[in-house]
Tab-separated table of C-alpha atoms in Angstrom:
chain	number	residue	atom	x	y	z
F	1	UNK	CA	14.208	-3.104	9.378
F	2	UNK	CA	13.158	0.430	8.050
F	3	UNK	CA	9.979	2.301	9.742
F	4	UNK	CA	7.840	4.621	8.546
F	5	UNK	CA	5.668	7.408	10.890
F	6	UNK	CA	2.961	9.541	10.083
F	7	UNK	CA	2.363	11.211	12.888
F	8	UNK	CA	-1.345	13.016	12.214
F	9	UNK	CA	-3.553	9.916	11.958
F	10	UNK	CA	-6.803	12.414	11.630
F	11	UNK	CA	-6.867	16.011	9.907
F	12	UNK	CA	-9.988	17.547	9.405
F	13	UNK	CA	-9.702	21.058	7.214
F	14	UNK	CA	-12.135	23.342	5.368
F	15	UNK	CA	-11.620	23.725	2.046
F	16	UNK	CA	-9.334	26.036	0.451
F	17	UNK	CA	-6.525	25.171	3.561
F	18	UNK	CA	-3.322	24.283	3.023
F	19	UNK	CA	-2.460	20.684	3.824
F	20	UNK	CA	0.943	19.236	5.058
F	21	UNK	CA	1.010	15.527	6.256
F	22	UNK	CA	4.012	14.577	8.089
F	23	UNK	CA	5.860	11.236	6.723
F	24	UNK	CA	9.221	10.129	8.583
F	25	UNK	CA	11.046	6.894	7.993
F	26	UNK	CA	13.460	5.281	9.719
F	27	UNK	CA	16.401	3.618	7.122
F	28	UNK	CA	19.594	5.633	6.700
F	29	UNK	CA	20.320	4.237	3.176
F	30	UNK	CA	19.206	4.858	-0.206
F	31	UNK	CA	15.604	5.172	-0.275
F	32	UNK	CA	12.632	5.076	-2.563
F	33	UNK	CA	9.660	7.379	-1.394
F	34	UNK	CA	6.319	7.127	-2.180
F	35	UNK	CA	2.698	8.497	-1.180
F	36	UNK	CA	-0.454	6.464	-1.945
F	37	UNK	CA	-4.225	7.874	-1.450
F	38	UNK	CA	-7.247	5.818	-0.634
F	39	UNK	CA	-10.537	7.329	-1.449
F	40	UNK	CA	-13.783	6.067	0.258
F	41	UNK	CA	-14.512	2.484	-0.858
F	42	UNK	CA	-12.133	2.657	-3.539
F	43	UNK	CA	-8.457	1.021	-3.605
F	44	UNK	CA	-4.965	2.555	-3.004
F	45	UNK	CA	-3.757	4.373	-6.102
F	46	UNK	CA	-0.272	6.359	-6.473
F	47	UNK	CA	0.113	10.044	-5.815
F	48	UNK	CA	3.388	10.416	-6.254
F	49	UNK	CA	6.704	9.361	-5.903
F	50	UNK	CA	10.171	10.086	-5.696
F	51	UNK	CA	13.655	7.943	-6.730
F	52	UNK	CA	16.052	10.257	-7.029
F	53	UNK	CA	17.203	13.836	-8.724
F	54	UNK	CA	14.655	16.837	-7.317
F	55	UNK	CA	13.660	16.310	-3.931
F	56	UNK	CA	10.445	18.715	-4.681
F	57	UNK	CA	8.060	15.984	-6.338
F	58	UNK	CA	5.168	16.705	-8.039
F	59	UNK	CA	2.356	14.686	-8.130
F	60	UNK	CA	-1.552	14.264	-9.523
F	61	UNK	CA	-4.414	16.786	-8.389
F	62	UNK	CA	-1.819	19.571	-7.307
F	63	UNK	CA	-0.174	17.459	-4.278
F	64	UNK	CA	3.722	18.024	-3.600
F	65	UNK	CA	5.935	16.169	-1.086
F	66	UNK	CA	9.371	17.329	-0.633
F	67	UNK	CA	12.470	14.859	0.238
F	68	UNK	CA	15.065	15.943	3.371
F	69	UNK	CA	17.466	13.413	3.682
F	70	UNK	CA	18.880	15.530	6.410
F	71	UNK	CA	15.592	15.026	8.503
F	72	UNK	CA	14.220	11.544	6.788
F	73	UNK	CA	11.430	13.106	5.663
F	74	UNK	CA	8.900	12.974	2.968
F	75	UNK	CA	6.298	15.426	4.115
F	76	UNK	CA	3.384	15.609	1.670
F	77	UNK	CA	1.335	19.020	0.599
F	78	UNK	CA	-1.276	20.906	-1.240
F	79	UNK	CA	-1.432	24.862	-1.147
F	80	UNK	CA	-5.389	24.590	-1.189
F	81	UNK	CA	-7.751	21.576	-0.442
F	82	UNK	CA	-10.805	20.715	-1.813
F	83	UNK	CA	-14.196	18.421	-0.976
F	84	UNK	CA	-12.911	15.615	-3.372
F	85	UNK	CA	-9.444	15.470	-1.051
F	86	UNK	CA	-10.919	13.846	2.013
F	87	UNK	CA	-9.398	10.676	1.719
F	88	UNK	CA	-7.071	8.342	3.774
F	89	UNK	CA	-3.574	8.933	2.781
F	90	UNK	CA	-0.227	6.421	2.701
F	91	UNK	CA	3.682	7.352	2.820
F	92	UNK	CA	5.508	4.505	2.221
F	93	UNK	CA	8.982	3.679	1.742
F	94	UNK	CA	11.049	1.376	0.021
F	95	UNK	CA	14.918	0.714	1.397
F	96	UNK	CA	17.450	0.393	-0.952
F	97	UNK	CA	18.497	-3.354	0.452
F	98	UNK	CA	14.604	-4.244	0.582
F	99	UNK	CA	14.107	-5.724	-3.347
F	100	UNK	CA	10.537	-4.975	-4.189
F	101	UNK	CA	9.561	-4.412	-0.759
F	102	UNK	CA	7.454	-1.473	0.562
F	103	UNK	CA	7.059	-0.545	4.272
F	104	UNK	CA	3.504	1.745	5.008
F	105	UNK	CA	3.149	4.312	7.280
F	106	UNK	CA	-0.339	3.681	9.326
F	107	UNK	CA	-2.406	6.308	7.199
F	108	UNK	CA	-3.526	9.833	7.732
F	109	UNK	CA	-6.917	10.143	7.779
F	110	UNK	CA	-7.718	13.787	5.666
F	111	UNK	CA	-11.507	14.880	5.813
F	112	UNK	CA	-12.302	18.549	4.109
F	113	UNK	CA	-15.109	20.209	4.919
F	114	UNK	CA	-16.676	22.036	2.221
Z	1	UNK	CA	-7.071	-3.701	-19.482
Z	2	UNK	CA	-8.622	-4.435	-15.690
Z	3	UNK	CA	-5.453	-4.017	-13.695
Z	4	UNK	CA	-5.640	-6.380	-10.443
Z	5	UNK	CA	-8.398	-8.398	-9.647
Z	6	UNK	CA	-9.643	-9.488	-6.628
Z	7	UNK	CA	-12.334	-11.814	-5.401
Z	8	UNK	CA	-14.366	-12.328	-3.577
Z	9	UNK	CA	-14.937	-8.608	-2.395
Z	10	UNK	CA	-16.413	-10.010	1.123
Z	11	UNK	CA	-16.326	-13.112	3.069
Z	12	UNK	CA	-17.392	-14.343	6.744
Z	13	UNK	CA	-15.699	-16.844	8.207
Z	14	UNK	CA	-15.972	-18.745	11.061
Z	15	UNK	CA	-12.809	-19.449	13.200
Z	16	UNK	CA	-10.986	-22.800	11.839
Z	17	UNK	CA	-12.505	-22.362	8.480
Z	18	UNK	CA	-10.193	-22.136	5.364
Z	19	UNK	CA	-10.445	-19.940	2.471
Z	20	UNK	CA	-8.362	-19.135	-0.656
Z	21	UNK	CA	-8.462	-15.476	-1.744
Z	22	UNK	CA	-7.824	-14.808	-5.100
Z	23	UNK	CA	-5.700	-12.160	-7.390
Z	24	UNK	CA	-5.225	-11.531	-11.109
Z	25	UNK	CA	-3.372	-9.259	-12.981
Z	26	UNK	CA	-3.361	-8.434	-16.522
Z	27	UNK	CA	-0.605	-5.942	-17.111
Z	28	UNK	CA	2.041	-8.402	-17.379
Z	29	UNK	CA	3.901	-7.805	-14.425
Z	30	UNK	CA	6.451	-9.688	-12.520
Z	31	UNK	CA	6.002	-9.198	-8.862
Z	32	UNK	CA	3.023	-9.693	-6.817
Z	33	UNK	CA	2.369	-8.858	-3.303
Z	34	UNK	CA	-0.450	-9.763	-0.554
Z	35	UNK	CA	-1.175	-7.228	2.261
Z	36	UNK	CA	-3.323	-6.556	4.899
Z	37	UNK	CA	-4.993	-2.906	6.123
Z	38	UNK	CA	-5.829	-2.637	10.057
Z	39	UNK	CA	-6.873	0.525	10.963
Z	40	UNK	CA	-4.010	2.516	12.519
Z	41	UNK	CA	-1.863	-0.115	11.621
Z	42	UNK	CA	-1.273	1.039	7.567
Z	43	UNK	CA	-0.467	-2.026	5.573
Z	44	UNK	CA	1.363	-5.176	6.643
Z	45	UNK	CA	3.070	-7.243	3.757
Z	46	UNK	CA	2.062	-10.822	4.042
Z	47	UNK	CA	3.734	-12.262	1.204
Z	48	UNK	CA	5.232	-11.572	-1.590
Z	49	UNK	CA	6.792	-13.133	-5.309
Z	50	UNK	CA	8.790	-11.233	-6.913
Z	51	UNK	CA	8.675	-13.321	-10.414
Z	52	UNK	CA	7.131	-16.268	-11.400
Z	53	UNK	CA	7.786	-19.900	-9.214
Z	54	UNK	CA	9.254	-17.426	-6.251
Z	55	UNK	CA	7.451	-16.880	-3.205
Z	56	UNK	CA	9.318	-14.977	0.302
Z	57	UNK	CA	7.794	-13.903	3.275
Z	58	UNK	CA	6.842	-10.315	4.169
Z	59	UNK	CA	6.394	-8.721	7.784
Z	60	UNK	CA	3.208	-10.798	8.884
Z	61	UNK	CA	3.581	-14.584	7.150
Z	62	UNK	CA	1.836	-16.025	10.160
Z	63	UNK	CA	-1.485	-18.206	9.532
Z	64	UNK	CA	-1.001	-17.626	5.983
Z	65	UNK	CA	0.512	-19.673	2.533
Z	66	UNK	CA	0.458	-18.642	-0.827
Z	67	UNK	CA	0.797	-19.505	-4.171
Z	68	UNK	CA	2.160	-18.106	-7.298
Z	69	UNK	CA	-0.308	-20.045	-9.992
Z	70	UNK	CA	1.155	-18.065	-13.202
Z	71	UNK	CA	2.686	-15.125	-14.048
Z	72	UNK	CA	-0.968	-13.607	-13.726
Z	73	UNK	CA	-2.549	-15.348	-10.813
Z	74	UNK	CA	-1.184	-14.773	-7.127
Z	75	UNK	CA	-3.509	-16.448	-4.032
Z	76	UNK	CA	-3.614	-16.465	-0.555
Z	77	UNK	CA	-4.943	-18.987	1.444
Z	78	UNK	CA	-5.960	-19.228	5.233
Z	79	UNK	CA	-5.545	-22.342	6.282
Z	80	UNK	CA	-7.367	-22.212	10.108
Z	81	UNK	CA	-8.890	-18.773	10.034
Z	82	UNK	CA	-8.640	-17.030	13.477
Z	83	UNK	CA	-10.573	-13.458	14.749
Z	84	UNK	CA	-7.117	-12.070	14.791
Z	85	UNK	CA	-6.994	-12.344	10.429
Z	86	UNK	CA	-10.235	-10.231	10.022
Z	87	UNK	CA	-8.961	-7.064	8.111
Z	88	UNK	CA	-8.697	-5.913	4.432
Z	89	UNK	CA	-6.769	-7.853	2.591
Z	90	UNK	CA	-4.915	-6.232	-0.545
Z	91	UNK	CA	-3.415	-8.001	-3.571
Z	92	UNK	CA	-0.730	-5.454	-5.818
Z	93	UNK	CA	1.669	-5.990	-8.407
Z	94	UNK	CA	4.571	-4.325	-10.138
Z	95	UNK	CA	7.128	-4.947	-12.970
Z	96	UNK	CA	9.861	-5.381	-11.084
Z	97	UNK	CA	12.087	-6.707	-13.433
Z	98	UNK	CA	15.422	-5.847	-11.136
Z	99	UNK	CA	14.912	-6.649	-7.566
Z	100	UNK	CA	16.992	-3.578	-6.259
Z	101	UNK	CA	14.797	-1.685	-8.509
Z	102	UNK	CA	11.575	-0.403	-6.698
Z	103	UNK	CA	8.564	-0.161	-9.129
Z	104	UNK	CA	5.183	1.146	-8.502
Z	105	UNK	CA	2.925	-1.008	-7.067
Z	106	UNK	CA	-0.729	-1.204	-8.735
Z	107	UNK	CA	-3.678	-2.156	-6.258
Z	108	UNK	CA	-6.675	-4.169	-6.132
Z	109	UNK	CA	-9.902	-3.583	-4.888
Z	110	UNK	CA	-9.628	-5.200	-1.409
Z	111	UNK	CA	-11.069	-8.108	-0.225
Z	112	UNK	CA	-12.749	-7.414	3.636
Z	113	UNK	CA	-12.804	-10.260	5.394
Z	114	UNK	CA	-14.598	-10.927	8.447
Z	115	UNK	CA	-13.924	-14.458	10.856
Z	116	UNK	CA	-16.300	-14.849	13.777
């Protein structure tokens, strides 16, 4: 069964830093990449994704997460944070032999101080 | 167009009660998923249908059934609630129309549950 890491389960930045959250899953196979965000009291909602084609992804509100097969990564950034990011924040895969079936990292916790 | 429903939003239960939780979806998708958020932890698929009159089991089944109503209607239901079930429990759904053929999965609001 696939895994999925993210290793920093708190960041705390000021605004205007540049963010990169860590995401590393475990399935060799074909894989279908995602990142979900969580803001306070409010329900998951997609920030990007990736299938396949360009492994740079572009997502809503200026986050990017880049795809290295080479390294199983799916490591998630923004050049410049702001007040409205601080948020909890989801990688989560799907394996190519798992049907509709997503496996969650255990959440980075992103707070930005303004 | 209200996406997935939940209800209720909150519940306490004591341990050995049952409860159904509830989950509705108006965008006319296939699949349907229950999860659960611990802290740390991410979130756990409980169950899952991935059409209509299909149910399977996802990583954490235990303690739990469900039922696929409708197309629309997907519920969960604790039969002997136990301390170890308190969390935030998550109803999604997607098209999925393929099921080698990942869709994005739309979210409800969360349903925190509480058993003493």
């Amino acid at each position: 069964a696939q895994s999925v890491s993210q290793h920093n389960h708190h960041v705390i930045l000021s605004e205007a830093a540049s963010l990169e959250l860590g995401c590393n899953y475990s399935y060799g196979g074909t894989v279908n990449l995602f990142w979900y965000v969580q803001y306070p009291g409010q329900h998951l909602q997609l920030l990007l994704k990736y299938f396949s084609g360009d492994p740079l992804v572009k997502g809503i509100k200026g986050f990017e997460a880049e795809f290295i097969k080479s390294k199983f990564s799916f490591n998630l950034r923004k050049p410049s944070v702001q007040w409205s990011d601080t948020a909890e924040y989801f990688c989560a895969v799907n394996a190519g032999n798992a049907g509709n079936m997503l496996t969650f990292g255990g959440g980075t916790r992103l707070m930005v101080k303004p | 167009n209200a996406g997935v429903t939940q209800t209720p939003k909150f519940q306490v239960l004591k341990t050995g009660q049952s409860m159904t939780l509830q989950c509705a979806q108006d965008m006319n998708h296939n699949s349907m998923y229950w999860y659960r958020q611990d802290p740390g932890m991410g979130l756990r698929l409980i169950y899952y249908s991935a059409s209509e009159g299909t149910t399977d089991k996802g990583e954490v089944p235990n303690g739990y059934n469900v039922s696929r109503l409708n197309k629309r209607e997907f519920s969960l239901r604790l039969e002997s609630a136990a301390p170890s079930q308190t969390s935030v429990y998550f109803c999604a759904s997607s098209y999925g129309v393929a099921r080698t053929v990942q869709e994005t999965q739309y979210f409800g609001p969360g349903t925190r549950l509480l058993v003493l």
